[in-house]
Amino acid sequence: MKYISVLVFALALSACSSTTSGISIESSNQNVVIGNSSLAGQIEIEKAIVAETNGLMKAGVPVTSKVDSDMKLQYRFYWYDAQGLEVYGSDTPWRQFVLHGRDSVTLQAVARKPEAKQYRIYIREADY
């Protein structure tokens, strides 16, 4: 847990992503990419839980609020094959959720295709 927090802080100082203005986590190595340092300081991401259900990859990413106020957020999963190529038609729509102050939630998704062997999840502040 400390490792991920340190990684989040280090990446907050050096990384930037213009595509989501949020946070991206890769399943293959638990890399966290920060595009929004403010959001990175408000949530903590724990080690993901990965399983298989009926031949499809299932991922669960625990997220914990580090602030007292509620946050309106969105998340989206992208799925990749064993070679790291995006599986066509496997991306999910943005899903909205509220992360209450000092609360935890596990963001979950199941791949739509059996070729999916890795995933990336994006988390960002909601636009609404």
mmCIF file of C-alpha atoms in Angstrom:
data_model
loop_
_atom_site.group_PDB
_atom_site.id
_atom_site.type_symbol
_atom_site.label_atom_id
_atom_site.label_comp_id
_atom_site.label_asym_id
_atom_site.label_seq_id
_atom_site.Cartn_x
_atom_site.Cartn_y
_atom_site.Cartn_z
ATOM 1 C CA MET A 1 0.000 0.000 0.000
ATOM 2 C CA LYS A 2 2.842 2.411 0.839
ATOM 3 C CA TYR A 3 4.513 1.490 -2.465
ATOM 4 C CA ILE A 4 1.452 2.538 -4.451
ATOM 5 C CA SER A 5 1.122 5.795 -2.475
ATOM 6 C CA VAL A 6 4.782 6.642 -3.118
ATOM 7 C CA LEU A 7 4.374 5.724 -6.784
ATOM 8 C CA VAL A 8 1.302 7.949 -7.068
ATOM 9 C CA PHE A 9 3.198 10.860 -5.500
ATOM 10 C CA ALA A 10 6.254 10.377 -7.709
ATOM 11 C CA LEU A 11 4.189 10.152 -10.848
ATOM 12 C CA ALA A 12 2.166 13.184 -9.807
ATOM 13 C CA LEU A 13 5.380 15.175 -9.913
ATOM 14 C CA SER A 14 6.561 13.896 -13.278
ATOM 15 C CA ALA A 15 3.737 12.481 -15.402
ATOM 16 C CA CYS A 16 1.035 14.112 -17.456
ATOM 17 C CA SER A 17 -1.753 12.634 -19.577
ATOM 18 C CA SER A 18 -3.890 14.819 -21.791
ATOM 19 C CA THR A 19 -6.427 12.146 -22.709
ATOM 20 C CA THR A 20 -8.304 11.733 -19.431
ATOM 21 C CA SER A 21 -7.145 14.452 -17.039
ATOM 22 C CA GLY A 22 -7.419 11.839 -14.349
ATOM 23 C CA ILE A 23 -5.605 8.702 -13.245
ATOM 24 C CA SER A 24 -4.741 5.589 -15.274
ATOM 25 C CA ILE A 25 -3.810 2.196 -13.803
ATOM 26 C CA GLU A 26 -2.378 -0.644 -15.915
ATOM 27 C CA SER A 27 -3.018 -4.243 -14.881
ATOM 28 C CA SER A 28 0.241 -5.720 -16.129
ATOM 29 C CA ASN A 29 2.441 -3.955 -13.595
ATOM 30 C CA GLN A 30 0.097 -1.787 -11.508
ATOM 31 C CA ASN A 31 1.632 1.360 -13.025
ATOM 32 C CA VAL A 32 -0.288 4.463 -12.039
ATOM 33 C CA VAL A 33 -0.196 7.442 -14.404
ATOM 34 C CA ILE A 34 -1.362 10.765 -13.008
ATOM 35 C CA GLY A 35 -2.939 13.365 -15.262
ATOM 36 C CA ASN A 36 -4.602 15.294 -12.442
ATOM 37 C CA SER A 37 -2.391 15.815 -9.385
ATOM 38 C CA SER A 38 -5.278 17.272 -7.385
ATOM 39 C CA LEU A 39 -7.301 14.079 -7.820
ATOM 40 C CA ALA A 40 -4.224 11.982 -7.023
ATOM 41 C CA GLY A 41 -3.972 13.691 -3.650
ATOM 42 C CA GLN A 42 -7.613 12.940 -2.853
ATOM 43 C CA ILE A 43 -7.804 9.205 -3.578
ATOM 44 C CA GLU A 44 -5.694 6.144 -2.882
ATOM 45 C CA ILE A 45 -5.655 3.146 -5.203
ATOM 46 C CA GLU A 46 -4.918 -0.270 -3.766
ATOM 47 C CA LYS A 47 -3.744 -3.454 -5.461
ATOM 48 C CA ALA A 48 -6.277 -4.687 -7.984
ATOM 49 C CA ILE A 49 -8.087 -7.999 -7.742
ATOM 50 C CA VAL A 50 -8.108 -10.042 -10.961
ATOM 51 C CA ALA A 51 -10.106 -13.219 -11.590
ATOM 52 C CA GLU A 52 -11.707 -15.134 -14.429
ATOM 53 C CA THR A 53 -15.444 -15.673 -14.810
ATOM 54 C CA ASN A 54 -16.774 -18.004 -17.530
ATOM 55 C CA GLY A 55 -13.562 -17.554 -19.515
ATOM 56 C CA LEU A 56 -13.647 -13.747 -19.263
ATOM 57 C CA MET A 57 -11.206 -11.596 -17.308
ATOM 58 C CA LYS A 58 -12.719 -9.779 -14.327
ATOM 59 C CA ALA A 59 -10.995 -6.850 -12.595
ATOM 60 C CA GLY A 60 -11.702 -5.044 -9.343
ATOM 61 C CA VAL A 61 -9.790 -1.909 -8.349
ATOM 62 C CA PRO A 62 -10.235 -0.687 -4.734
ATOM 63 C CA VAL A 63 -10.305 3.114 -4.439
ATOM 64 C CA THR A 64 -10.334 4.996 -1.111
ATOM 65 C CA SER A 65 -11.108 8.658 -0.461
ATOM 66 C CA LYS A 66 -8.482 10.581 1.519
ATOM 67 C CA VAL A 67 -10.743 13.617 2.024
ATOM 68 C CA ASP A 68 -13.855 14.318 4.100
ATOM 69 C CA SER A 69 -16.075 15.525 1.251
ATOM 70 C CA ASP A 70 -17.892 13.532 -1.422
ATOM 71 C CA MET A 71 -16.366 13.303 -4.909
ATOM 72 C CA LYS A 72 -18.255 12.785 -8.162
ATOM 73 C CA LEU A 73 -16.042 10.605 -10.340
ATOM 74 C CA GLN A 74 -16.112 8.500 -13.487
ATOM 75 C CA TYR A 75 -14.208 5.375 -14.481
ATOM 76 C CA ARG A 76 -13.686 3.393 -17.648
ATOM 77 C CA PHE A 77 -11.940 0.090 -18.419
ATOM 78 C CA TYR A 78 -9.996 -0.715 -21.591
ATOM 79 C CA TRP A 79 -9.061 -4.341 -22.336
ATOM 80 C CA TYR A 80 -5.912 -5.618 -24.082
ATOM 81 C CA ASP A 81 -4.781 -8.989 -25.443
ATOM 82 C CA ALA A 82 -1.643 -10.874 -24.347
ATOM 83 C CA GLN A 83 0.507 -8.793 -26.731
ATOM 84 C CA GLY A 84 -0.777 -5.523 -25.274
ATOM 85 C CA LEU A 85 -3.018 -4.609 -28.210
ATOM 86 C CA GLU A 86 -6.461 -3.220 -27.486
ATOM 87 C CA VAL A 87 -9.202 -5.799 -28.002
ATOM 88 C CA TYR A 88 -11.589 -4.339 -30.591
ATOM 89 C CA GLY A 89 -14.976 -3.392 -29.175
ATOM 90 C CA SER A 90 -13.952 -4.120 -25.612
ATOM 91 C CA ASP A 91 -13.816 -0.631 -24.122
ATOM 92 C CA THR A 92 -16.583 0.235 -21.693
ATOM 93 C CA PRO A 93 -18.528 3.491 -21.429
ATOM 94 C CA TRP A 94 -17.671 6.014 -18.717
ATOM 95 C CA ARG A 95 -19.461 5.006 -15.514
ATOM 96 C CA GLN A 96 -20.291 7.542 -12.853
ATOM 97 C CA PHE A 97 -20.011 7.010 -9.121
ATOM 98 C CA VAL A 98 -19.859 9.018 -5.916
ATOM 99 C CA LEU A 99 -16.960 8.352 -3.566
ATOM 100 C CA HIS A 100 -18.085 9.508 -0.144
ATOM 101 C CA GLY A 101 -15.637 11.133 2.257
ATOM 102 C CA ARG A 102 -13.156 8.656 3.781
ATOM 103 C CA ASP A 103 -15.047 5.767 2.152
ATOM 104 C CA SER A 104 -13.842 2.953 -0.113
ATOM 105 C CA VAL A 105 -15.345 1.434 -3.230
ATOM 106 C CA THR A 106 -14.184 -1.304 -5.597
ATOM 107 C CA LEU A 107 -14.553 -0.449 -9.282
ATOM 108 C CA GLN A 108 -15.315 -3.621 -11.229
ATOM 109 C CA ALA A 109 -15.721 -4.761 -14.809
ATOM 110 C CA VAL A 110 -15.741 -7.971 -16.824
ATOM 111 C CA ALA A 111 -14.134 -8.119 -20.267
ATOM 112 C CA ARG A 112 -16.555 -8.673 -23.131
ATOM 113 C CA LYS A 113 -14.195 -10.949 -25.061
ATOM 114 C CA PRO A 114 -12.026 -13.922 -23.994
ATOM 115 C CA GLU A 115 -8.975 -12.443 -25.794
ATOM 116 C CA ALA A 116 -8.671 -9.824 -23.041
ATOM 117 C CA LYS A 117 -5.729 -10.655 -20.766
ATOM 118 C CA GLN A 118 -4.825 -7.188 -19.442
ATOM 119 C CA TYR A 119 -6.703 -4.012 -18.662
ATOM 120 C CA ARG A 120 -6.255 -0.331 -18.006
ATOM 121 C CA ILE A 121 -8.676 1.685 -15.917
ATOM 122 C CA TYR A 122 -9.055 5.457 -16.105
ATOM 123 C CA ILE A 123 -10.508 7.479 -13.236
ATOM 124 C CA ARG A 124 -11.419 11.153 -13.590
ATOM 125 C CA GLU A 125 -13.583 13.824 -12.025
ATOM 126 C CA ALA A 126 -17.123 13.818 -13.421
ATOM 127 C CA ASP A 127 -18.252 16.614 -15.727
ATOM 128 C CA TYR A 128 -21.737 16.920 -14.235
#
